[in-house]
CSV table of C-alpha atoms in Angstrom, one decimal:
chain,number,residue,atom,x,y,z
A,1,UNK,CA,2.0,-4.9,-11.7
A,2,UNK,CA,0.8,-5.1,-15.2
A,3,UNK,CA,-2.8,-4.3,-16.3
A,4,UNK,CA,-4.8,-4.7,-19.4
A,5,UNK,CA,-3.9,-2.6,-22.4
A,6,UNK,CA,-6.0,-0.1,-24.4
A,7,UNK,CA,-7.9,-2.8,-26.2
A,8,UNK,CA,-9.3,-4.2,-22.9
A,9,UNK,CA,-11.1,-1.1,-21.7
A,10,UNK,CA,-13.0,1.3,-23.9
A,11,UNK,CA,-11.8,4.9,-23.6
A,12,UNK,CA,-15.0,6.1,-22.0
A,13,UNK,CA,-14.6,3.5,-19.2
A,14,UNK,CA,-10.9,4.0,-18.5
A,15,UNK,CA,-9.0,6.0,-15.9
A,16,UNK,CA,-10.2,9.6,-15.4
A,17,UNK,CA,-7.5,11.6,-13.7
A,18,UNK,CA,-8.3,15.1,-12.7
A,19,UNK,CA,-6.0,18.0,-11.7
A,20,UNK,CA,-6.3,19.4,-8.2
A,21,UNK,CA,-4.8,22.1,-6.1
A,22,UNK,CA,-2.2,20.3,-4.1
A,23,UNK,CA,-1.8,21.0,-0.4
A,24,UNK,CA,2.0,21.1,0.4
A,25,UNK,CA,4.4,22.0,3.1
A,26,UNK,CA,6.0,25.4,2.9
A,27,UNK,CA,9.7,24.5,3.1
A,28,UNK,CA,10.5,27.8,4.8
A,29,UNK,CA,8.1,26.9,7.7
A,30,UNK,CA,9.4,23.4,8.6
A,31,UNK,CA,12.8,22.0,9.6
A,32,UNK,CA,13.2,20.1,6.4
A,33,UNK,CA,10.9,18.4,3.9
A,34,UNK,CA,12.5,15.0,4.7
A,35,UNK,CA,11.7,15.5,8.4
A,36,UNK,CA,7.9,16.0,7.8
A,37,UNK,CA,7.4,13.0,5.6
A,38,UNK,CA,6.6,9.4,6.6
A,39,UNK,CA,5.9,6.0,5.1
A,40,UNK,CA,2.2,5.2,4.5
A,41,UNK,CA,0.2,4.8,7.7
A,42,UNK,CA,0.1,1.0,7.5
A,43,UNK,CA,3.8,0.6,7.0
A,44,UNK,CA,4.9,2.4,10.1
A,45,UNK,CA,6.1,0.0,12.8
A,46,UNK,CA,4.3,1.0,16.0
A,47,UNK,CA,5.1,2.3,18.5
A,48,UNK,CA,8.8,2.7,17.8
A,49,UNK,CA,8.5,4.1,14.3
A,50,UNK,CA,5.6,6.3,15.3
A,51,UNK,CA,7.6,7.9,18.2
A,52,UNK,CA,10.6,8.4,15.9
A,53,UNK,CA,8.5,10.2,13.3
A,54,UNK,CA,6.7,12.4,15.9
A,55,UNK,CA,10.1,13.5,17.3
A,56,UNK,CA,11.6,14.1,13.9
A,57,UNK,CA,9.6,17.3,13.4
A,58,UNK,CA,6.6,18.8,15.2
A,59,UNK,CA,4.9,19.0,11.9
A,60,UNK,CA,5.5,15.5,10.7
A,61,UNK,CA,2.6,14.2,8.6
A,62,UNK,CA,2.3,11.2,11.0
A,63,UNK,CA,0.4,13.6,13.3
A,64,UNK,CA,-2.4,13.7,10.6
A,65,UNK,CA,-2.3,10.1,9.3
A,66,UNK,CA,-1.8,8.4,12.7
A,67,UNK,CA,-3.0,10.9,15.4
A,68,UNK,CA,-2.4,9.7,19.0
A,69,UNK,CA,-5.1,10.1,21.6
A,70,UNK,CA,-7.2,8.1,24.1
A,71,UNK,CA,-10.2,7.4,21.8
A,72,UNK,CA,-10.8,7.2,18.1
A,73,UNK,CA,-13.1,10.2,18.1
A,74,UNK,CA,-10.6,12.3,20.0
A,75,UNK,CA,-7.8,11.2,17.6
A,76,UNK,CA,-9.8,12.2,14.6
A,77,UNK,CA,-10.8,15.6,16.1
A,78,UNK,CA,-7.1,16.1,17.0
A,79,UNK,CA,-6.0,15.4,13.4
A,80,UNK,CA,-8.7,17.8,12.1
A,81,UNK,CA,-7.6,20.5,14.5
A,82,UNK,CA,-4.0,20.0,13.7
A,83,UNK,CA,-4.7,20.3,9.9
A,84,UNK,CA,-6.7,23.5,10.5
A,85,UNK,CA,-3.8,24.9,12.6
A,86,UNK,CA,-1.2,24.1,10.0
A,87,UNK,CA,-3.3,25.8,7.3
A,88,UNK,CA,-3.9,28.9,9.4
A,89,UNK,CA,-0.2,29.1,10.3
A,90,UNK,CA,0.9,28.6,6.7
A,91,UNK,CA,2.7,25.3,7.5
A,92,UNK,CA,0.6,23.8,4.7
A,93,UNK,CA,-0.3,25.9,1.7
A,94,UNK,CA,-2.5,25.3,-1.3
A,95,UNK,CA,-1.0,25.5,-4.8
A,96,UNK,CA,-2.3,28.4,-6.8
A,97,UNK,CA,-3.8,26.4,-9.7
A,98,UNK,CA,-5.0,22.8,-10.3
A,99,UNK,CA,-2.3,20.4,-11.5
A,100,UNK,CA,-1.3,16.9,-12.0
A,101,UNK,CA,2.0,16.1,-10.2
A,102,UNK,CA,4.9,14.0,-11.6
A,103,UNK,CA,6.5,12.2,-8.7
A,104,UNK,CA,9.9,10.6,-8.8
A,105,UNK,CA,11.6,8.2,-6.3
A,106,UNK,CA,15.1,6.9,-6.5
A,107,UNK,CA,16.4,4.4,-4.0
A,108,UNK,CA,20.0,4.1,-2.7
A,109,UNK,CA,20.8,1.4,-5.4
A,110,UNK,CA,19.7,3.8,-8.2
A,111,UNK,CA,16.3,2.1,-8.8
A,112,UNK,CA,14.1,4.7,-10.4
A,113,UNK,CA,10.3,5.1,-10.3
A,114,UNK,CA,8.2,7.8,-11.8
A,115,UNK,CA,4.4,8.3,-11.9
A,116,UNK,CA,1.6,10.8,-11.9
A,117,UNK,CA,-0.4,12.0,-8.9
A,118,UNK,CA,-4.0,13.2,-9.4
A,119,UNK,CA,-7.6,12.9,-8.3
A,120,UNK,CA,-9.0,9.8,-9.8
A,121,UNK,CA,-12.7,9.2,-10.5
A,122,UNK,CA,-13.8,6.4,-8.3
A,123,UNK,CA,-15.3,3.3,-9.8
A,124,UNK,CA,-16.7,0.0,-8.5
A,125,UNK,CA,-14.8,-3.3,-9.1
A,126,UNK,CA,-17.6,-4.3,-11.5
A,127,UNK,CA,-16.6,-1.5,-13.8
A,128,UNK,CA,-13.2,-3.2,-14.3
A,129,UNK,CA,-11.4,0.1,-14.3
A,130,UNK,CA,-9.5,-0.1,-11.0
A,131,UNK,CA,-8.9,-3.7,-10.0
A,132,UNK,CA,-8.4,-4.7,-6.4
A,133,UNK,CA,-6.5,-7.9,-5.6
A,134,UNK,CA,-6.8,-8.2,-1.8
A,135,UNK,CA,-9.6,-8.4,0.7
A,136,UNK,CA,-9.9,-5.6,3.3
A,137,UNK,CA,-10.6,-5.5,7.1
A,138,UNK,CA,-13.8,-3.6,7.8
A,139,UNK,CA,-12.6,-2.0,11.0
A,140,UNK,CA,-9.6,-0.5,9.2
A,141,UNK,CA,-11.9,1.0,6.5
A,142,UNK,CA,-14.2,2.4,9.2
A,143,UNK,CA,-11.1,4.0,11.0
A,144,UNK,CA,-9.8,5.5,7.8
A,145,UNK,CA,-13.3,6.8,6.8
A,146,UNK,CA,-13.7,8.5,10.2
A,147,UNK,CA,-10.3,10.2,9.8
A,148,UNK,CA,-11.1,11.4,6.2
A,149,UNK,CA,-14.5,12.7,7.3
A,150,UNK,CA,-12.9,14.7,10.2
A,151,UNK,CA,-10.0,16.1,8.1
A,152,UNK,CA,-12.0,16.5,4.9
A,153,UNK,CA,-8.9,15.5,3.0
A,154,UNK,CA,-7.0,12.7,1.2
A,155,UNK,CA,-3.9,12.8,3.3
A,156,UNK,CA,-1.7,10.3,1.3
A,157,UNK,CA,-2.0,8.9,-2.2
A,158,UNK,CA,-2.7,5.2,-3.1
A,159,UNK,CA,-0.3,3.4,-5.4
A,160,UNK,CA,-2.0,2.2,-8.6
A,161,UNK,CA,-0.3,0.7,-11.6
A,162,UNK,CA,-1.1,0.4,-15.3
A,163,UNK,CA,0.7,-0.7,-18.4
A,164,UNK,CA,1.3,1.5,-21.4
A,165,UNK,CA,1.3,0.3,-25.0
A,166,UNK,CA,4.1,0.4,-27.5
A,167,UNK,CA,6.4,3.3,-26.6
A,168,UNK,CA,7.5,3.7,-30.2
A,169,UNK,CA,3.9,4.8,-31.0
A,170,UNK,CA,3.6,7.2,-28.2
A,171,UNK,CA,2.5,10.8,-29.0
A,172,UNK,CA,4.3,13.8,-27.6
A,173,UNK,CA,1.5,14.1,-25.1
A,174,UNK,CA,1.2,10.5,-24.0
A,175,UNK,CA,1.5,10.1,-20.3
A,176,UNK,CA,4.9,8.5,-20.4
A,177,UNK,CA,6.3,11.1,-22.8
A,178,UNK,CA,5.0,14.0,-20.7
A,179,UNK,CA,6.4,12.4,-17.5
A,180,UNK,CA,9.9,12.1,-19.0
A,181,UNK,CA,9.8,15.6,-20.4
A,182,UNK,CA,8.6,17.1,-17.1
A,183,UNK,CA,11.4,15.3,-15.2
A,184,UNK,CA,14.0,17.4,-17.1
A,185,UNK,CA,12.6,20.6,-15.6
A,186,UNK,CA,13.4,22.2,-12.2
A,187,UNK,CA,11.2,20.4,-9.6
A,188,UNK,CA,8.8,22.0,-7.1
A,189,UNK,CA,10.6,20.1,-4.4
A,190,UNK,CA,13.4,17.7,-3.9
A,191,UNK,CA,14.4,15.9,-0.7
A,192,UNK,CA,16.2,12.8,0.5
A,193,UNK,CA,14.6,10.9,3.4
A,194,UNK,CA,16.6,9.0,6.0
A,195,UNK,CA,16.0,5.7,4.3
A,196,UNK,CA,18.2,7.0,1.4
A,197,UNK,CA,15.4,7.5,-1.0
A,198,UNK,CA,15.4,10.7,-3.0
A,199,UNK,CA,12.1,12.3,-3.9
A,200,UNK,CA,11.2,15.0,-6.5
A,201,UNK,CA,7.9,16.5,-7.4
A,202,UNK,CA,6.7,18.6,-10.4
A,203,UNK,CA,3.4,20.3,-11.1
A,204,UNK,CA,1.9,19.8,-14.6
A,205,UNK,CA,-0.3,22.8,-15.5
A,206,UNK,CA,0.1,23.1,-19.3
A,207,UNK,CA,-3.3,22.6,-20.9
A,208,UNK,CA,-1.9,20.5,-23.7
A,209,UNK,CA,0.1,18.2,-21.4
A,210,UNK,CA,-2.9,17.8,-19.0
A,211,UNK,CA,-5.2,16.9,-21.9
A,212,UNK,CA,-2.7,14.5,-23.3
A,213,UNK,CA,-2.3,12.6,-20.0
A,214,UNK,CA,-6.1,12.5,-19.5
A,215,UNK,CA,-6.7,11.2,-23.0
A,216,UNK,CA,-4.0,8.6,-22.7
A,217,UNK,CA,-5.1,7.3,-19.3
A,218,UNK,CA,-8.7,7.0,-20.5
A,219,UNK,CA,-7.5,4.0,-22.5
A,220,UNK,CA,-6.2,2.1,-19.5
A,221,UNK,CA,-7.3,0.2,-16.4
A,222,UNK,CA,-5.2,0.0,-13.2
A,223,UNK,CA,-4.5,-2.4,-10.5
A,224,UNK,CA,-4.3,-1.4,-6.8
A,225,UNK,CA,-0.8,-2.1,-5.8
A,226,UNK,CA,-1.0,-0.5,-2.4
A,227,UNK,CA,-3.9,1.1,-0.6
A,228,UNK,CA,-6.8,-1.4,-0.7
A,229,UNK,CA,-8.2,-0.1,2.6
A,230,UNK,CA,-8.0,3.5,1.5
A,231,UNK,CA,-9.7,2.7,-1.9
A,232,UNK,CA,-12.5,1.0,0.0
A,233,UNK,CA,-12.7,4.1,2.2
A,234,UNK,CA,-13.0,6.3,-0.8
A,235,UNK,CA,-15.9,4.2,-2.1
A,236,UNK,CA,-17.6,4.3,1.3
A,237,UNK,CA,-17.4,8.0,1.6
A,238,UNK,CA,-18.5,8.5,-2.0
A,239,UNK,CA,-21.6,6.5,-1.2
A,240,UNK,CA,-22.4,8.8,1.7
A,241,UNK,CA,-22.6,11.9,-0.4
A,242,UNK,CA,-24.8,12.9,-3.3
A,243,UNK,CA,-23.0,13.2,-6.6
A,244,UNK,CA,-21.4,15.4,-7.8
A,245,UNK,CA,-19.2,16.0,-4.8
A,246,UNK,CA,-15.4,16.1,-4.0
A,247,UNK,CA,-15.8,12.5,-2.7
A,248,UNK,CA,-16.3,11.3,-6.3
A,249,UNK,CA,-12.5,11.3,-6.6
A,250,UNK,CA,-9.6,10.1,-4.6
A,251,UNK,CA,-5.9,10.9,-4.4
A,252,UNK,CA,-3.7,8.3,-6.3
A,253,UNK,CA,-0.3,7.8,-7.7
A,254,UNK,CA,-0.4,6.0,-11.1
A,255,UNK,CA,2.8,4.2,-12.2
A,256,UNK,CA,3.3,2.8,-15.7
A,257,UNK,CA,5.0,-0.6,-15.0
A,258,UNK,CA,5.9,-1.0,-18.6
A,259,UNK,CA,8.6,1.6,-17.8
A,260,UNK,CA,8.9,1.3,-14.1
A,261,UNK,CA,8.3,-2.3,-12.8
A,262,UNK,CA,7.4,-2.4,-9.1
A,263,UNK,CA,9.0,-4.7,-6.6
A,264,UNK,CA,6.8,-7.2,-4.7
A,265,UNK,CA,7.6,-8.1,-1.1
A,266,UNK,CA,5.7,-10.1,1.6
A,267,UNK,CA,3.8,-8.7,4.6
A,268,UNK,CA,4.5,-10.7,7.7
A,269,UNK,CA,2.3,-11.6,10.6
A,270,UNK,CA,2.8,-11.2,14.3
A,271,UNK,CA,0.6,-13.4,16.4
A,272,UNK,CA,0.0,-12.0,19.9
A,273,UNK,CA,-0.5,-14.4,22.8
A,274,UNK,CA,0.8,-17.4,20.9
A,275,UNK,CA,4.3,-18.4,22.1
A,276,UNK,CA,6.4,-20.3,19.5
A,277,UNK,CA,6.5,-23.6,21.5
A,278,UNK,CA,2.7,-23.6,21.5
A,279,UNK,CA,2.5,-22.8,17.8
A,280,UNK,CA,4.9,-25.6,17.0
A,281,UNK,CA,3.1,-28.1,19.1
A,282,UNK,CA,-0.1,-27.5,17.3
A,283,UNK,CA,1.6,-28.2,13.9
A,284,UNK,CA,2.6,-31.7,14.8
A,285,UNK,CA,1.5,-34.1,12.0
A,286,UNK,CA,0.3,-31.3,9.8
A,287,UNK,CA,3.5,-29.7,8.5
A,288,UNK,CA,7.2,-30.7,8.3
A,289,UNK,CA,9.0,-28.5,10.8
A,290,UNK,CA,12.8,-27.9,10.7
A,291,UNK,CA,14.8,-26.0,13.3
A,292,UNK,CA,17.3,-23.6,11.7
A,293,UNK,CA,20.3,-22.5,13.7
A,294,UNK,CA,21.0,-19.6,11.3
A,295,UNK,CA,20.8,-15.8,11.2
A,296,UNK,CA,17.9,-14.1,9.6
A,297,UNK,CA,19.3,-13.7,6.0
A,298,UNK,CA,20.2,-17.4,5.9
A,299,UNK,CA,16.8,-18.4,7.3
A,300,UNK,CA,15.1,-16.3,4.6
A,301,UNK,CA,17.2,-18.0,1.9
A,302,UNK,CA,16.0,-21.4,3.2
A,303,UNK,CA,12.4,-20.1,3.1
A,304,UNK,CA,12.8,-19.0,-0.5
A,305,UNK,CA,14.2,-22.4,-1.5
A,306,UNK,CA,11.4,-24.3,0.3
A,307,UNK,CA,8.8,-22.0,-1.4
A,308,UNK,CA,9.9,-23.2,-4.8
A,309,UNK,CA,8.4,-26.6,-4.0
A,310,UNK,CA,5.2,-25.5,-2.3
A,311,UNK,CA,3.8,-23.7,0.7
A,312,UNK,CA,6.4,-22.6,3.2
A,313,UNK,CA,6.6,-20.3,6.2
A,314,UNK,CA,9.2,-19.3,8.7
A,315,UNK,CA,8.3,-19.0,12.4
A,316,UNK,CA,10.3,-16.9,14.9
A,317,UNK,CA,10.1,-15.4,18.3
A,318,UNK,CA,12.0,-17.7,20.6
A,319,UNK,CA,15.5,-16.7,19.4
A,320,UNK,CA,15.6,-19.3,16.6
A,321,UNK,CA,13.9,-19.9,13.2
A,322,UNK,CA,11.6,-22.8,12.4
A,323,UNK,CA,10.9,-23.7,8.7
A,324,UNK,CA,7.4,-25.0,7.9
A,325,UNK,CA,6.8,-26.8,4.6
A,326,UNK,CA,5.1,-29.9,3.1
A,327,UNK,CA,1.6,-29.4,4.5
A,328,UNK,CA,-0.6,-32.4,4.8
A,329,UNK,CA,-2.6,-32.6,1.5
A,330,UNK,CA,-5.7,-34.0,3.3
A,331,UNK,CA,-5.6,-31.1,5.7
A,332,UNK,CA,-5.5,-28.6,2.9
A,333,UNK,CA,-8.4,-30.3,1.1
A,334,UNK,CA,-10.5,-30.0,4.3
A,335,UNK,CA,-9.7,-26.4,5.2
A,336,UNK,CA,-9.3,-24.5,1.9
A,337,UNK,CA,-12.4,-23.5,0.0
A,338,UNK,CA,-12.8,-25.4,-3.3
A,339,UNK,CA,-14.7,-22.8,-5.2
A,340,UNK,CA,-11.7,-20.7,-6.1
A,341,UNK,CA,-9.0,-21.0,-8.9
A,342,UNK,CA,-6.1,-23.3,-8.2
A,343,UNK,CA,-3.8,-20.3,-8.2
A,344,UNK,CA,-5.7,-18.9,-5.3
A,345,UNK,CA,-6.0,-22.2,-3.4
A,346,UNK,CA,-2.2,-22.7,-3.4
A,347,UNK,CA,-1.2,-19.2,-2.3
A,348,UNK,CA,0.8,-19.1,0.9
A,349,UNK,CA,-1.5,-16.4,2.3
A,350,UNK,CA,-4.5,-18.7,1.6
A,351,UNK,CA,-2.9,-21.6,3.4
A,352,UNK,CA,-1.9,-19.3,6.3
A,353,UNK,CA,-5.4,-17.8,6.8
A,354,UNK,CA,-7.6,-20.8,6.0
A,355,UNK,CA,-5.5,-23.6,7.4
A,356,UNK,CA,-3.0,-22.3,10.0
A,357,UNK,CA,-4.9,-19.3,11.5
A,358,UNK,CA,-8.5,-20.5,11.2
A,359,UNK,CA,-8.0,-24.3,11.7
A,360,UNK,CA,-4.8,-25.0,13.6
A,361,UNK,CA,-4.1,-21.9,15.8
A,362,UNK,CA,-7.7,-20.7,16.0
A,363,UNK,CA,-6.8,-17.0,15.6
A,364,UNK,CA,-9.4,-14.7,14.0
A,365,UNK,CA,-7.7,-12.8,11.2
A,366,UNK,CA,-9.8,-9.6,11.9
A,367,UNK,CA,-8.7,-9.3,15.5
A,368,UNK,CA,-6.1,-6.6,16.0
A,369,UNK,CA,-5.6,-7.9,19.6
A,370,UNK,CA,-4.4,-11.3,18.2
A,371,UNK,CA,-2.7,-10.5,14.9
A,372,UNK,CA,-0.6,-7.6,13.5
A,373,UNK,CA,0.6,-7.1,9.9
A,374,UNK,CA,4.1,-5.8,9.6
A,375,UNK,CA,6.1,-5.1,6.4
A,376,UNK,CA,9.6,-5.0,7.9
A,377,UNK,CA,11.1,-8.5,8.4
A,378,UNK,CA,13.6,-7.8,11.2
A,379,UNK,CA,11.0,-5.7,13.1
A,380,UNK,CA,8.5,-8.5,13.0
A,381,UNK,CA,11.1,-10.9,14.5
A,382,UNK,CA,12.2,-8.4,17.1
A,383,UNK,CA,8.6,-7.6,18.3
A,384,UNK,CA,7.8,-11.3,18.5
A,385,UNK,CA,10.9,-11.9,20.7
A,386,UNK,CA,10.1,-8.9,22.9
A,387,UNK,CA,6.4,-9.7,23.3
A,388,UNK,CA,6.6,-13.4,23.5
A,389,UNK,CA,4.5,-14.0,20.4
A,390,UNK,CA,5.1,-15.8,17.1
A,391,UNK,CA,6.3,-14.1,14.0
A,392,UNK,CA,5.1,-15.8,10.7
A,393,UNK,CA,7.5,-14.7,7.9
A,394,UNK,CA,6.1,-15.0,4.4
A,395,UNK,CA,7.7,-15.4,1.0
A,396,UNK,CA,6.6,-12.9,-1.7
A,397,UNK,CA,4.0,-14.0,-4.2
A,398,UNK,CA,4.9,-13.7,-7.9
A,399,UNK,CA,3.7,-10.6,-9.6
A,400,UNK,CA,2.0,-12.4,-12.5
A,401,UNK,CA,-0.1,-14.5,-10.1
A,402,UNK,CA,-1.5,-11.3,-8.5
A,403,UNK,CA,-2.2,-9.8,-12.0
A,404,UNK,CA,-4.0,-12.9,-13.3
A,405,UNK,CA,-6.2,-13.3,-10.2
A,406,UNK,CA,-7.2,-9.7,-10.3
A,407,UNK,CA,-8.2,-9.9,-13.9
A,408,UNK,CA,-10.4,-12.9,-13.0
A,409,UNK,CA,-12.0,-10.8,-10.3
A,410,UNK,CA,-10.6,-13.0,-7.5
A,411,UNK,CA,-9.3,-11.2,-4.5
A,412,UNK,CA,-6.4,-12.6,-2.4
A,413,UNK,CA,-6.4,-12.8,1.4
A,414,UNK,CA,-5.8,-9.5,3.1
A,415,UNK,CA,-2.2,-8.2,3.3
A,416,UNK,CA,-0.9,-10.7,0.8
A,417,UNK,CA,1.5,-8.4,-1.0
A,418,UNK,CA,3.6,-5.3,-0.5
A,419,UNK,CA,4.3,-3.5,-3.7
A,420,UNK,CA,6.9,-0.8,-3.8
A,421,UNK,CA,8.5,1.6,-3.6
A,422,UNK,CA,5.5,3.2,-2.0
A,423,UNK,CA,5.0,7.0,-2.2
A,424,UNK,CA,6.1,9.0,0.7
A,425,UNK,CA,3.3,10.6,2.7
A,426,UNK,CA,3.5,14.3,3.2
A,427,UNK,CA,4.8,15.5,-0.2
A,428,UNK,CA,1.4,16.4,-1.6
A,429,UNK,CA,-2.1,16.2,0.0
A,430,UNK,CA,-5.6,16.8,-1.4
A,431,UNK,CA,-8.0,19.0,0.5
A,432,UNK,CA,-11.6,18.4,-0.4
A,433,UNK,CA,-12.4,22.0,0.4
A,434,UNK,CA,-10.4,23.4,-2.5
């Protein structure tokens, strides 16, 4: 996701990235580094993925980011106790000096992404330094805040993006130059996770390189690619503490998309308690509905083709696929707020939330009992078929649409996009006690 260049944000108002003493697993105390990592907390498909990760290694990071217990308070106490135990046992150790961390991911196809992990000074959206592009769910922010208070830690980095200027003019200490130079050195850690992604991490402690990165980033603004709820959590916790405090900063990964463009995928919906026949019946006269006797890949191709002409969705859960497109224009005019830009009004996520969920199916978008948000397409379909609900499969929004709306200060409906690759959780944490 692109962001404004140096001319758009004065240096004093740009990104302020601070070194910190990373909290990391001691590779000699765990089965393997791959076995203790996990995807971000909101990407894990529950309960199957959660159980798999918990059984991968007794010290898997999922026991901190998604603790399992009878009540929220017990879950948070359990995570805090687990973190204390791992610190006491030397499972997690604090690096000897503050650093920024260069992080590299490479997927099985060879796609490469590199960025810098650090503690970023928090800022309000009105400051136009870090730009959100999605709304958040208050109950999720409350849950994450309670977990961070209990553990007194940032357990996983957010994914933020910025866009560098002309690489030909880059100084030897520009962020991109430092990142490429550091990546030629022996890494602190290297591992390959079961999804085929390879991960490497380096610590940057050289004063000149640190100063160069900080001076360079001060000329940029960033867009939240992944982690809106955690960013909102950071802001809530900062407001609870008198400044200066460790809560003035939050753990992030910054990726320069001029060099490493991110991929944009959709986040799908699973509607509990709404069987597919009931969902289809309510659509009569409002959308064109076509039954597809095809496997998932072909159905997704049909969805992509329909999406080129307008709003389109794919329903599943009854062993088949049903393509929704050509919504009634009068219905859209009645149900979609008119006080937003046209680009927002025509988003699939806008039509889904304002028209389908709120008006046709009468499902509150903030009810975890009625709606779940799942990144994996096949898992969404499988869970719908198993639970008797309806899967709503989405087509990804174009990257430039997200960027343009964010620059206008217009947020998209919650869970509208999934940018990636996302940083693995468990490679480096930030304790607020150090």
